[in-house]
């Protein structure tokens, strides 16, 4: 089978949608007619994860000019939080971010846990706050 020829025909027929939509038969669809009700492969999930992490890294670097002074572990705490809730919600953690910028990681860790986010994600928040405080994985 000529994969490229088939793919070109499908691209032409289906069109590309970056956002989910309901196809004429009512199925949730994305991309070039991919039926989301069938799920995705592990390869697709890993690709999406990699892309989403890259987006979160760029957002953290663009939002906080002081990011280079952080240890890798502390930087990735901010990336993880951005991945989880978005950069705009992370920016709402004003006391925590001020403490991080000042190098007061104990206060930053405490502020992370004093949030609705921590209540929602429980163990994840505890783990990330420990990493923030210690500066290592």
Short mmCIF file of C-alpha atoms in Angstrom, two decimals:
data_model
loop_
_atom_site.label_atom_id
_atom_site.label_comp_id
_atom_site.label_asym_id
_atom_site.label_seq_id
_atom_site.Cartn_x
_atom_site.Cartn_y
_atom_site.Cartn_z
CA UNK A 1 0.00 0.00 0.00
CA UNK A 2 1.22 3.50 -0.81
CA UNK A 3 0.87 5.10 2.63
CA UNK A 4 1.56 8.66 1.46
CA UNK A 5 -1.05 8.44 -1.28
CA UNK A 6 -3.68 7.10 1.10
CA UNK A 7 -2.76 9.69 3.75
CA UNK A 8 -2.97 12.53 1.20
CA UNK A 9 -6.46 11.41 0.17
CA UNK A 10 -7.61 11.13 3.78
CA UNK A 11 -6.14 14.57 4.63
CA UNK A 12 -8.01 16.05 1.65
CA UNK A 13 -11.30 14.33 2.52
CA UNK A 14 -11.23 14.78 6.29
CA UNK A 15 -9.52 18.12 6.70
CA UNK A 16 -7.50 18.97 9.79
CA UNK A 17 -9.03 20.01 13.09
CA UNK A 18 -6.74 20.98 15.96
CA UNK A 19 -9.71 21.02 18.33
CA UNK A 20 -12.13 18.20 19.11
CA UNK A 21 -15.43 18.28 17.25
CA UNK A 22 -18.39 15.98 16.73
CA UNK A 23 -18.38 14.34 13.31
CA UNK A 24 -21.65 13.92 11.38
CA UNK A 25 -22.26 10.61 13.17
CA UNK A 26 -21.82 12.27 16.57
CA UNK A 27 -18.39 10.87 17.48
CA UNK A 28 -15.81 13.06 19.20
CA UNK A 29 -13.06 13.53 16.62
CA UNK A 30 -9.74 15.38 16.26
CA UNK A 31 -6.90 15.74 13.78
CA UNK A 32 -7.62 14.13 10.44
CA UNK A 33 -10.82 12.39 11.49
CA UNK A 34 -9.36 10.48 14.45
CA UNK A 35 -12.24 9.09 16.50
CA UNK A 36 -11.31 9.84 20.11
CA UNK A 37 -13.77 7.26 21.35
CA UNK A 38 -11.28 4.64 20.13
CA UNK A 39 -8.60 6.19 22.33
CA UNK A 40 -4.99 6.73 21.30
CA UNK A 41 -1.88 4.58 21.13
CA UNK A 42 0.93 4.71 23.68
CA UNK A 43 3.09 6.29 20.98
CA UNK A 44 0.53 9.07 20.45
CA UNK A 45 0.20 9.58 24.21
CA UNK A 46 3.99 9.87 24.61
CA UNK A 47 4.21 12.32 21.69
CA UNK A 48 1.47 14.48 23.21
CA UNK A 49 3.18 14.37 26.61
CA UNK A 50 6.51 15.45 25.09
CA UNK A 51 4.85 18.31 23.22
CA UNK A 52 2.92 19.44 26.30
CA UNK A 53 6.08 19.40 28.44
CA UNK A 54 7.92 21.46 25.82
CA UNK A 55 5.08 24.01 25.87
CA UNK A 56 5.17 24.17 29.69
CA UNK A 57 8.97 24.64 29.67
CA UNK A 58 8.67 27.57 27.23
CA UNK A 59 5.89 29.13 29.27
CA UNK A 60 7.87 28.95 32.53
CA UNK A 61 10.97 30.38 30.85
CA UNK A 62 8.93 33.23 29.35
CA UNK A 63 7.04 34.00 32.56
CA UNK A 64 9.90 34.09 35.07
CA UNK A 65 13.16 35.83 34.16
CA UNK A 66 14.77 34.36 37.29
CA UNK A 67 14.28 30.73 36.25
CA UNK A 68 18.00 30.13 35.42
CA UNK A 69 18.98 30.41 39.10
CA UNK A 70 16.81 27.39 40.00
CA UNK A 71 18.10 23.87 40.33
CA UNK A 72 16.84 21.56 37.60
CA UNK A 73 14.49 19.93 40.11
CA UNK A 74 12.95 23.24 41.22
CA UNK A 75 12.57 24.39 37.63
CA UNK A 76 10.72 21.21 36.77
CA UNK A 77 8.41 21.67 39.76
CA UNK A 78 7.23 24.85 38.03
CA UNK A 79 7.01 22.98 34.72
CA UNK A 80 4.97 20.20 36.35
CA UNK A 81 2.62 22.71 37.93
CA UNK A 82 2.26 24.54 34.61
CA UNK A 83 1.55 21.26 32.83
CA UNK A 84 -1.07 20.42 35.44
CA UNK A 85 -2.95 23.71 35.75
CA UNK A 86 -1.65 26.10 33.11
CA UNK A 87 0.71 29.05 33.35
CA UNK A 88 -2.05 31.54 34.18
CA UNK A 89 -3.10 29.59 37.27
CA UNK A 90 0.53 29.09 38.31
CA UNK A 91 1.03 32.86 38.07
CA UNK A 92 -1.76 33.17 40.64
CA UNK A 93 0.56 31.59 43.23
CA UNK A 94 2.03 35.02 43.96
CA UNK A 95 3.38 34.31 47.48
CA UNK A 96 4.91 31.03 46.38
CA UNK A 97 6.52 32.57 43.30
CA UNK A 98 7.87 35.52 45.30
CA UNK A 99 9.43 33.07 47.73
CA UNK A 100 10.95 31.05 44.89
CA UNK A 101 12.38 34.20 43.33
CA UNK A 102 13.84 35.20 46.72
CA UNK A 103 15.36 31.75 47.23
CA UNK A 104 13.12 31.04 50.22
CA UNK A 105 12.22 27.52 49.19
CA UNK A 106 10.81 26.47 52.57
CA UNK A 107 8.18 29.22 52.34
CA UNK A 108 7.57 28.40 48.67
CA UNK A 109 6.91 24.76 49.59
CA UNK A 110 4.54 25.81 52.37
CA UNK A 111 2.66 28.16 50.03
CA UNK A 112 2.29 25.38 47.46
CA UNK A 113 0.48 23.26 50.06
CA UNK A 114 -1.70 26.17 51.21
CA UNK A 115 -3.84 26.13 48.08
CA UNK A 116 -6.94 24.66 46.50
CA UNK A 117 -4.62 23.03 43.94
CA UNK A 118 -2.89 21.05 46.72
CA UNK A 119 -6.26 19.89 48.03
CA UNK A 120 -7.20 18.74 44.52
CA UNK A 121 -3.99 16.90 43.62
CA UNK A 122 -2.98 15.82 47.15
CA UNK A 123 0.04 13.50 46.81
CA UNK A 124 1.36 15.26 43.75
CA UNK A 125 1.40 18.57 45.64
CA UNK A 126 3.18 17.00 48.63
CA UNK A 127 5.84 15.46 46.38
CA UNK A 128 6.39 18.67 44.43
CA UNK A 129 6.57 20.80 47.57
CA UNK A 130 9.24 18.46 48.99
CA UNK A 131 11.24 18.78 45.78
CA UNK A 132 10.85 22.56 45.89
CA UNK A 133 12.10 22.70 49.46
CA UNK A 134 15.04 20.30 48.98
CA UNK A 135 15.98 21.34 45.47
CA UNK A 136 16.49 17.79 44.29
CA UNK A 137 14.43 14.92 42.95
#
